[in-house]
PDB file of C-alpha atoms in Angstrom:
ATOM      1  CA  ALA A 285      68.344 134.705  88.182  1.00 72.00           C
ATOM      2  CA  GLN A 286      67.505 134.956  84.913  1.00 78.00           C
ATOM      3  CA  SER A 287      69.049 138.131  83.111  1.00 88.00           C
ATOM      4  CA  VAL A 288      68.583 139.106  79.518  1.00 94.00           C
ATOM      5  CA  THR A 289      70.944 141.688  77.496  1.00 96.00           C
ATOM      6  CA  GLN A 290      69.792 143.501  74.469  1.00 97.00           C
ATOM      7  CA  PRO A 291      73.379 144.941  73.677  1.00 96.00           C
ATOM      8  CA  ASP A 292      72.368 147.709  71.064  1.00 96.00           C
ATOM      9  CA  ILE A 293      70.121 150.536  72.802  1.00 96.00           C
ATOM     10  CA  HIS A 294      69.656 152.278  69.547  1.00 96.00           C
ATOM     11  CA  ILE A 295      69.632 151.130  65.980  1.00 97.00           C
ATOM     12  CA  THR A 296      69.365 153.902  63.197  1.00 97.00           C
ATOM     13  CA  VAL A 297      68.147 151.761  59.810  1.00 97.00           C
ATOM     14  CA  SER A 298      67.469 152.242  56.530  1.00 97.00           C
ATOM     15  CA  GLU A 299      63.458 151.535  54.882  1.00 97.00           C
ATOM     16  CA  GLY A 300      64.387 148.320  52.810  1.00 97.00           C
ATOM     17  CA  ALA A 301      67.307 147.307  54.936  1.00 97.00           C
ATOM     18  CA  SER A 302      67.146 144.301  56.668  1.00 97.00           C
ATOM     19  CA  LEU A 303      67.516 144.530  60.513  1.00 97.00           C
ATOM     20  CA  GLU A 304      68.926 142.440  63.424  1.00 98.00           C
ATOM     21  CA  LEU A 305      68.298 142.418  66.733  1.00 98.00           C
ATOM     22  CA  ARG A 306      69.740 140.769  69.728  1.00 98.00           C
ATOM     23  CA  CYS A 307      69.100 139.130  72.165  1.00 97.00           C
ATOM     24  CA  ASN A 308      71.159 136.971  74.621  1.00 96.00           C
ATOM     25  CA  TYR A 309      69.800 135.727  78.410  1.00 93.00           C
ATOM     26  CA  SER A 310      70.998 133.941  81.000  1.00 88.00           C
ATOM     27  CA  TYR A 311      69.130 131.048  82.419  1.00 76.00           C
ATOM     28  CA  GLY A 312      69.768 127.767  84.474  1.00 69.00           C
ATOM     29  CA  ALA A 313      67.017 126.093  82.002  1.00 72.00           C
ATOM     30  CA  THR A 314      65.912 125.872  78.278  1.00 71.00           C
ATOM     31  CA  PRO A 315      63.550 129.340  78.599  1.00 82.00           C
ATOM     32  CA  TYR A 316      60.551 130.582  76.716  1.00 87.00           C
ATOM     33  CA  LEU A 317      61.660 133.061  74.862  1.00 91.00           C
ATOM     34  CA  PHE A 318      60.002 136.237  73.231  1.00 93.00           C
ATOM     35  CA  TRP A 319      60.371 139.215  70.780  1.00 97.00           C
ATOM     36  CA  TYR A 320      57.865 142.061  71.568  1.00 96.00           C
ATOM     37  CA  VAL A 321      57.372 144.914  69.747  1.00 97.00           C
ATOM     38  CA  GLN A 322      55.668 148.366  71.254  1.00 94.00           C
ATOM     39  CA  SER A 323      54.933 151.632  69.522  1.00 90.00           C
ATOM     40  CA  PRO A 324      55.336 155.257  71.713  1.00 83.00           C
ATOM     41  CA  GLY A 325      52.143 155.801  73.814  1.00 75.00           C
ATOM     42  CA  GLN A 326      51.334 151.576  72.833  1.00 79.00           C
ATOM     43  CA  GLY A 327      51.025 148.409  74.733  1.00 85.00           C
ATOM     44  CA  LEU A 328      54.123 145.330  74.173  1.00 92.00           C
ATOM     45  CA  GLN A 329      52.609 143.747  71.019  1.00 93.00           C
ATOM     46  CA  LEU A 330      53.964 140.082  70.188  1.00 93.00           C
ATOM     47  CA  LEU A 331      56.345 139.143  67.483  1.00 96.00           C
ATOM     48  CA  LEU A 332      56.808 135.501  68.375  1.00 94.00           C
ATOM     49  CA  LYS A 333      58.041 132.940  70.432  1.00 92.00           C
ATOM     50  CA  TYR A 334      60.206 130.303  71.033  1.00 91.00           C
ATOM     51  CA  PHE A 335      58.734 127.116  73.549  1.00 84.00           C
ATOM     52  CA  SER A 336      60.525 124.058  71.643  1.00 82.00           C
ATOM     53  CA  GLY A 337      61.128 122.592  68.388  1.00 85.00           C
ATOM     54  CA  ASP A 338      62.430 124.133  65.230  1.00 87.00           C
ATOM     55  CA  THR A 339      64.949 127.081  66.279  1.00 90.00           C
ATOM     56  CA  LEU A 340      63.657 129.422  63.493  1.00 95.00           C
ATOM     57  CA  VAL A 341      61.045 130.638  64.499  1.00 96.00           C
ATOM     58  CA  GLN A 342      58.501 132.855  62.784  1.00 96.00           C
ATOM     59  CA  GLY A 343      56.649 135.651  63.375  1.00 96.00           C
ATOM     60  CA  ILE A 344      54.218 138.863  62.852  1.00 95.00           C
ATOM     61  CA  LYS A 345      54.916 141.285  60.588  1.00 94.00           C
ATOM     62  CA  GLY A 346      57.880 139.478  58.274  1.00 96.00           C
ATOM     63  CA  PHE A 347      59.930 139.409  61.782  1.00 97.00           C
ATOM     64  CA  GLU A 348      61.706 135.658  62.428  1.00 98.00           C
ATOM     65  CA  ALA A 349      64.035 134.494  65.807  1.00 98.00           C
ATOM     66  CA  GLU A 350      67.025 132.360  65.729  1.00 96.00           C
ATOM     67  CA  PHE A 351      67.750 130.698  69.135  1.00 94.00           C
ATOM     68  CA  LYS A 352      70.888 129.396  69.676  1.00 93.00           C
ATOM     69  CA  ARG A 353      71.409 127.240  72.991  1.00 90.00           C
ATOM     70  CA  SER A 354      75.389 128.016  72.385  1.00 91.00           C
ATOM     71  CA  GLN A 355      75.266 131.050  72.302  1.00 93.00           C
ATOM     72  CA  SER A 356      72.472 131.491  74.691  1.00 92.00           C
ATOM     73  CA  SER A 357      70.821 133.841  72.056  1.00 95.00           C
ATOM     74  CA  PHE A 358      67.741 135.032  70.520  1.00 96.00           C
ATOM     75  CA  ASN A 359      68.368 137.610  67.760  1.00 98.00           C
ATOM     76  CA  LEU A 360      64.913 138.696  65.548  1.00 98.00           C
ATOM     77  CA  ARG A 361      65.547 140.084  61.862  1.00 98.00           C
ATOM     78  CA  LYS A 362      64.059 141.187  59.096  1.00 98.00           C
ATOM     79  CA  PRO A 363      64.990 141.062  55.453  1.00 97.00           C
ATOM     80  CA  SER A 364      63.205 144.411  54.244  1.00 97.00           C
ATOM     81  CA  VAL A 365      63.122 146.888  56.766  1.00 97.00           C
ATOM     82  CA  HIS A 366      59.785 148.781  56.243  1.00 96.00           C
ATOM     83  CA  TRP A 367      58.859 153.031  58.215  1.00 95.00           C
ATOM     84  CA  SER A 368      56.130 151.529  60.297  1.00 94.00           C
ATOM     85  CA  ASP A 369      58.374 148.958  61.819  1.00 96.00           C
ATOM     86  CA  ALA A 370      60.415 152.262  64.487  1.00 96.00           C
ATOM     87  CA  ALA A 371      59.802 151.082  67.517  1.00 96.00           C
ATOM     88  CA  GLU A 372      60.654 149.880  70.584  1.00 96.00           C
ATOM     89  CA  TYR A 373      61.296 145.903  70.707  1.00 98.00           C
ATOM     90  CA  PHE A 374      61.867 144.241  73.819  1.00 97.00           C
ATOM     91  CA  CYS A 375      63.378 140.200  74.116  1.00 97.00           C
ATOM     92  CA  ALA A 376      61.641 139.033  77.242  1.00 93.00           C
ATOM     93  CA  VAL A 377      62.394 135.117  78.691  1.00 89.00           C
ATOM     94  CA  GLY A 378      59.721 133.386  80.665  1.00 85.00           C
ATOM     95  CA  PHE A 379      60.014 130.076  82.231  1.00 73.00           C
ATOM     96  CA  ILE A 380      57.003 127.594  83.816  1.00 64.00           C
ATOM     97  CA  LYS A 381      56.889 126.397  86.402  1.00 60.00           C
ATOM     98  CA  ALA A 382      53.750 125.261  88.860  1.00 44.00           C
ATOM     99  CA  ALA A 383      53.475 128.860  90.169  1.00 48.00           C
ATOM    100  CA  GLY A 384      53.577 130.778  86.826  1.00 61.00           C
ATOM    101  CA  ASN A 385      55.929 132.351  84.349  1.00 72.00           C
ATOM    102  CA  LYS A 386      56.276 136.159  84.868  1.00 83.00           C
ATOM    103  CA  LEU A 387      58.308 137.479  82.012  1.00 89.00           C
ATOM    104  CA  THR A 388      62.063 138.793  82.010  1.00 90.00           C
ATOM    105  CA  PHE A 389      63.086 141.565  79.669  1.00 95.00           C
ATOM    106  CA  GLY A 390      66.314 143.486  78.450  1.00 96.00           C
ATOM    107  CA  GLY A 391      66.497 146.846  78.134  1.00 96.00           C
ATOM    108  CA  GLY A 392      64.707 147.353  74.814  1.00 97.00           C
ATOM    109  CA  THR A 393      65.827 148.137  71.602  1.00 97.00           C
ATOM    110  CA  ARG A 394      65.483 151.085  69.835  1.00 97.00           C
ATOM    111  CA  VAL A 395      64.610 150.828  65.907  1.00 97.00           C
ATOM    112  CA  LEU A 396      64.527 154.184  64.261  1.00 97.00           C
ATOM    113  CA  VAL A 397      64.425 153.433  60.107  1.00 97.00           C
ATOM    114  CA  LYS A 398      65.325 156.578  57.771  1.00 96.00           C
ATOM    115  CA  PRO A 399      63.901 156.769  54.396  1.00 91.00           C
TER     116      PRO A 399
ATOM    117  CA  ASP B 215      37.012 144.821  71.691  1.00 54.00           C
ATOM    118  CA  THR B 216      38.232 141.673  73.894  1.00 72.00           C
ATOM    119  CA  GLY B 217      41.806 142.894  74.548  1.00 91.00           C
ATOM    120  CA  VAL B 218      42.909 143.886  78.310  1.00 94.00           C
ATOM    121  CA  SER B 219      42.003 147.123  79.167  1.00 95.00           C
ATOM    122  CA  GLN B 220      43.599 148.858  81.733  1.00 96.00           C
ATOM    123  CA  ASP B 221      41.526 152.279  83.220  1.00 97.00           C
ATOM    124  CA  PRO B 222      43.162 155.297  83.709  1.00 97.00           C
ATOM    125  CA  ARG B 223      45.227 155.582  80.824  1.00 95.00           C
ATOM    126  CA  HIS B 224      47.321 158.847  82.467  1.00 96.00           C
ATOM    127  CA  LYS B 225      47.515 159.697  85.628  1.00 98.00           C
ATOM    128  CA  ILE B 226      49.143 162.694  87.310  1.00 98.00           C
ATOM    129  CA  THR B 227      49.196 163.565  90.597  1.00 98.00           C
ATOM    130  CA  LYS B 228      50.993 165.027  93.741  1.00 97.00           C
ATOM    131  CA  ARG B 229      53.154 163.562  96.130  1.00 97.00           C
ATOM    132  CA  GLY B 230      52.203 161.715  99.072  1.00 97.00           C
ATOM    133  CA  GLN B 231      48.503 161.315  97.094  1.00 98.00           C
ATOM    134  CA  ASN B 232      46.877 157.653  97.050  1.00 98.00           C
ATOM    135  CA  VAL B 233      46.297 156.407  93.751  1.00 98.00           C
ATOM    136  CA  THR B 234      44.757 153.124  92.108  1.00 98.00           C
ATOM    137  CA  PHE B 235      44.704 151.758  88.673  1.00 98.00           C
ATOM    138  CA  ARG B 236      42.404 149.250  87.344  1.00 98.00           C
ATOM    139  CA  CYS B 237      43.385 146.001  85.076  1.00 98.00           C
ATOM    140  CA  ASP B 238      40.001 144.238  83.143  1.00 97.00           C
ATOM    141  CA  PRO B 239      42.363 140.993  81.215  1.00 95.00           C
ATOM    142  CA  ILE B 240      41.150 138.949  78.358  1.00 93.00           C
ATOM    143  CA  SER B 241      38.000 137.220  80.091  1.00 90.00           C
ATOM    144  CA  GLU B 242      38.987 133.595  79.723  1.00 85.00           C
ATOM    145  CA  HIS B 243      42.457 133.932  80.754  1.00 89.00           C
ATOM    146  CA  ASN B 244      42.942 133.137  84.498  1.00 89.00           C
ATOM    147  CA  ARG B 245      46.281 134.893  84.730  1.00 90.00           C
ATOM    148  CA  LEU B 246      46.837 138.314  85.514  1.00 94.00           C
ATOM    149  CA  TYR B 247      50.135 140.300  85.708  1.00 94.00           C
ATOM    150  CA  TRP B 248      51.461 143.334  86.632  1.00 96.00           C
ATOM    151  CA  TYR B 249      54.741 145.284  85.890  1.00 96.00           C
ATOM    152  CA  ARG B 250      56.486 148.658  85.610  1.00 96.00           C
ATOM    153  CA  GLN B 251      58.266 149.698  82.559  1.00 95.00           C
ATOM    154  CA  THR B 252      59.963 152.957  84.013  1.00 94.00           C
ATOM    155  CA  LEU B 253      61.733 155.429  80.844  1.00 89.00           C
ATOM    156  CA  GLY B 254      64.045 153.589  79.034  1.00 87.00           C
ATOM    157  CA  GLN B 255      63.884 150.396  80.110  1.00 91.00           C
ATOM    158  CA  GLY B 256      62.077 147.232  79.847  1.00 94.00           C
ATOM    159  CA  PRO B 257      59.242 146.298  81.923  1.00 95.00           C
ATOM    160  CA  GLU B 258      60.025 144.720  85.846  1.00 94.00           C
ATOM    161  CA  PHE B 259      57.509 142.230  86.967  1.00 93.00           C
ATOM    162  CA  LEU B 260      55.682 142.945  89.919  1.00 94.00           C
ATOM    163  CA  THR B 261      53.177 140.951  91.170  1.00 94.00           C
ATOM    164  CA  TYR B 262      50.929 138.144  89.309  1.00 91.00           C
ATOM    165  CA  PHE B 263      47.636 136.490  90.261  1.00 92.00           C
ATOM    166  CA  GLN B 264      46.088 132.630  89.229  1.00 89.00           C
ATOM    167  CA  ASN B 265      41.829 133.768  90.082  1.00 90.00           C
ATOM    168  CA  GLU B 266      42.052 135.542  92.969  1.00 92.00           C
ATOM    169  CA  ALA B 267      45.224 133.827  94.563  1.00 91.00           C
ATOM    170  CA  GLN B 268      47.959 136.562  94.611  1.00 91.00           C
ATOM    171  CA  LEU B 269      50.940 134.183  93.698  1.00 87.00           C
ATOM    172  CA  GLU B 270      54.024 135.947  93.378  1.00 87.00           C
ATOM    173  CA  LYS B 271      55.074 139.482  94.564  1.00 89.00           C
ATOM    174  CA  SER B 272      58.640 141.435  93.450  1.00 89.00           C
ATOM    175  CA  ARG B 273      60.763 142.787  95.825  1.00 86.00           C
ATOM    176  CA  LEU B 274      60.127 145.662  94.326  1.00 83.00           C
ATOM    177  CA  LEU B 275      56.412 145.945  95.372  1.00 86.00           C
ATOM    178  CA  SER B 276      56.805 148.260  98.690  1.00 89.00           C
ATOM    179  CA  ASP B 277      55.033 147.637 101.346  1.00 93.00           C
ATOM    180  CA  ARG B 278      53.471 151.308  99.458  1.00 96.00           C
ATOM    181  CA  PHE B 279      51.801 149.284  97.322  1.00 96.00           C
ATOM    182  CA  SER B 280      48.553 146.258  97.091  1.00 96.00           C
ATOM    183  CA  ALA B 281      47.305 144.982  93.896  1.00 96.00           C
ATOM    184  CA  GLU B 282      43.927 142.263  94.623  1.00 96.00           C
ATOM    185  CA  ARG B 283      42.272 140.434  92.143  1.00 96.00           C
ATOM    186  CA  PRO B 284      38.723 140.005  94.134  1.00 91.00           C
ATOM    187  CA  LYS B 285      36.746 137.601  92.308  1.00 87.00           C
ATOM    188  CA  GLY B 286      39.841 136.420  89.991  1.00 85.00           C
ATOM    189  CA  SER B 287      38.692 138.690  86.863  1.00 91.00           C
ATOM    190  CA  PHE B 288      39.332 142.144  87.407  1.00 96.00           C
ATOM    191  CA  SER B 289      42.410 143.685  89.293  1.00 97.00           C
ATOM    192  CA  THR B 290      43.435 146.854  91.305  1.00 98.00           C
ATOM    193  CA  LEU B 291      47.333 147.886  91.728  1.00 98.00           C
ATOM    194  CA  GLU B 292      47.004 150.473  94.288  1.00 97.00           C
ATOM    195  CA  ILE B 293      50.137 153.448  96.118  1.00 97.00           C
ATOM    196  CA  GLN B 294      49.490 154.637  99.177  1.00 97.00           C
ATOM    197  CA  ARG B 295      51.433 158.199  99.614  1.00 97.00           C
ATOM    198  CA  THR B 296      53.066 158.035  96.160  1.00 97.00           C
ATOM    199  CA  GLU B 297      56.911 159.003  95.822  1.00 96.00           C
ATOM    200  CA  GLN B 298      58.355 160.892  92.146  1.00 96.00           C
ATOM    201  CA  GLY B 299      60.195 157.343  92.120  1.00 95.00           C
ATOM    202  CA  ASP B 300      56.749 155.977  91.340  1.00 96.00           C
ATOM    203  CA  SER B 301      56.335 157.772  87.884  1.00 97.00           C
ATOM    204  CA  ALA B 302      56.082 154.734  85.246  1.00 96.00           C
ATOM    205  CA  MET B 303      54.201 153.423  83.301  1.00 96.00           C
ATOM    206  CA  TYR B 304      52.226 150.279  84.711  1.00 97.00           C
ATOM    207  CA  LEU B 305      51.380 147.712  81.899  1.00 96.00           C
ATOM    208  CA  CYS B 306      49.033 144.992  82.740  1.00 96.00           C
ATOM    209  CA  ALA B 307      48.726 141.566  80.733  1.00 95.00           C
ATOM    210  CA  SER B 308      46.767 138.094  81.002  1.00 93.00           C
ATOM    211  CA  SER B 309      47.460 134.715  80.063  1.00 89.00           C
ATOM    212  CA  PHE B 310      44.866 131.167  80.047  1.00 84.00           C
ATOM    213  CA  ARG B 311      47.424 128.532  81.863  1.00 72.00           C
ATOM    214  CA  ASP B 312      47.688 126.260  79.946  1.00 63.00           C
ATOM    215  CA  LEU B 313      50.566 123.954  78.913  1.00 49.00           C
ATOM    216  CA  GLY B 314      52.771 125.126  75.922  1.00 54.00           C
ATOM    217  CA  ASN B 315      50.281 127.871  75.792  1.00 56.00           C
ATOM    218  CA  ASN B 316      51.538 130.562  78.277  1.00 69.00           C
ATOM    219  CA  GLU B 317      51.577 133.911  75.685  1.00 82.00           C
ATOM    220  CA  GLN B 318      50.684 137.615  77.904  1.00 89.00           C
ATOM    221  CA  PHE B 319      48.805 140.082  76.371  1.00 91.00           C
ATOM    222  CA  PHE B 320      49.567 143.213  77.522  1.00 94.00           C
ATOM    223  CA  GLY B 321      47.750 146.003  78.193  1.00 95.00           C
ATOM    224  CA  PRO B 322      47.945 149.856  76.880  1.00 93.00           C
ATOM    225  CA  GLY B 323      49.201 150.963  80.215  1.00 95.00           C
ATOM    226  CA  THR B 324      48.319 153.632  82.592  1.00 96.00           C
ATOM    227  CA  ARG B 325      51.259 156.281  82.268  1.00 96.00           C
ATOM    228  CA  LEU B 326      51.873 157.445  86.116  1.00 97.00           C
ATOM    229  CA  THR B 327      53.682 160.999  86.955  1.00 97.00           C
ATOM    230  CA  VAL B 328      53.868 162.307  90.989  1.00 97.00           C
ATOM    231  CA  LEU B 329      54.900 165.691  90.528  1.00 96.00           C
TER     232      LEU B 329
END
């Protein structure tokens, strides 16, 4: 069965500093990978996704992620964090088969931004 | 607003009562998903529909839970005889089945509190 691990439950970062959120997955084939962000009281917003091709993907809000097959990882990065980036971030894995593509989510990483 | 909508946004009920939630997906989307998110956790897949057919159900979906999508448009999720363990955020998502694009768009969720 597929699984997703986000090792860091909380991360605190200073505004303007760089941010990296870790994501590791366990799956028997090449997965489809996603990063979502959830602000308090809000639904999930897609930041970026990887299906195939270039392993470095760019997303919205200045985020990027790199797929490393050898490490089964899909880490999310942002060079300079803004206070508005304080939120919870979820990595998710999906796969495509005839019957559909449910997502399996990690436990999330809560990001706090210090002034 | 052309996004996924959910109603109600919040529901407080007493243990043993029945509750029903509604999800309206993006109009051209033929796939609809239900997820449950408990506090401090990532969303967990419950069930999904392609058009009006319910194609997959998670083991999390006990006999007290039932979901429908009668005309392939909106969906309802009913919980009978609610228990305190049912307290969670219930998220709905939709997608359009198209090779290469399986992005799921999430609604704001319905937060259920069972007293």
